[in-house]
């Protein structure tokens, strides 16, 4: 049960984010002369995406709820030896 919660709550979203994060490439614009100029490097774009992800309230809401879900599942199968304390609540 705990593995199911870990896979659905942490591993799969992290894998999807890393997959999309790795697809970021250098950004180019074409001038009026027909020349391609780099407007943003891959590192700059990845840094921007990372900072925006950390600043997003949805990221923190998801992190809190997934941590609570995983902790609750771990306690319910007595993974920490807290079964008596958890079930007495």
XYZ file of C-alpha atoms in Angstrom:
89
model
C 0.000 0.000 0.000
C 2.791 2.411 0.864
C 4.535 1.670 -2.442
C 1.309 2.426 -4.311
C 1.044 5.743 -2.489
C 4.699 6.550 -3.207
C 4.359 5.701 -6.885
C 1.147 7.661 -7.388
C 2.010 10.576 -5.106
C 5.715 11.158 -5.662
C 7.476 9.051 -8.263
C 5.091 9.475 -11.197
C 4.675 13.293 -10.923
C 8.437 13.713 -10.449
C 9.135 11.539 -13.497
C 6.677 13.530 -15.631
C 8.184 16.850 -14.487
C 11.732 15.643 -15.213
C 10.677 14.363 -18.629
C 9.179 17.733 -19.564
C 12.113 19.586 -17.962
C 14.596 17.655 -20.102
C 12.756 18.633 -23.304
C 13.594 22.338 -22.866
C 15.889 23.564 -25.643
C 17.654 26.780 -26.620
C 15.247 29.467 -27.824
C 15.940 31.306 -31.082
C 14.331 34.257 -32.859
C 14.720 35.217 -36.497
C 15.645 38.821 -37.226
C 14.401 40.859 -40.181
C 17.630 39.977 -42.003
C 16.827 36.282 -41.684
C 19.494 35.603 -39.089
C 18.744 33.367 -36.143
C 19.768 34.802 -32.797
C 19.645 32.996 -29.492
C 17.270 34.708 -27.096
C 17.455 32.270 -24.206
C 19.799 29.396 -23.474
C 18.655 26.000 -22.285
C 20.186 26.602 -18.837
C 18.362 29.926 -18.431
C 15.046 28.387 -19.466
C 15.500 25.432 -17.115
C 16.424 27.742 -14.244
C 13.301 29.822 -14.899
C 11.051 26.741 -15.016
C 12.571 25.394 -11.783
C 12.091 28.691 -9.926
C 8.530 29.062 -11.170
C 7.753 25.514 -10.044
C 9.095 26.165 -6.546
C 7.133 29.446 -6.311
C 3.877 27.829 -7.421
C 1.318 27.411 -4.614
C -0.021 24.316 -6.373
C 3.369 22.635 -5.964
C 3.318 23.211 -2.205
C -0.331 22.176 -1.846
C 0.402 18.987 -3.759
C 3.562 18.326 -1.733
C 1.728 18.726 1.586
C -1.214 16.549 0.596
C 0.962 13.821 -0.927
C 3.181 13.776 2.182
C 0.093 13.501 4.396
C -1.299 10.721 2.212
C 1.958 8.760 2.311
C 2.395 9.269 6.074
C -1.194 8.207 6.717
C -0.766 5.094 4.589
C 2.521 4.245 6.293
C 0.965 4.657 9.733
C -2.059 2.569 8.792
C 0.175 -0.395 7.960
C 2.234 0.298 11.102
C 5.422 1.022 9.121
C 6.819 3.244 11.894
C 5.604 1.166 14.826
C 3.085 3.918 15.612
C -0.016 1.797 15.063
C -1.383 2.082 18.607
C -0.784 5.831 18.740
C -2.219 6.424 15.248
C -5.353 4.348 15.756
C -6.066 5.886 19.163
C -6.599 9.314 17.586
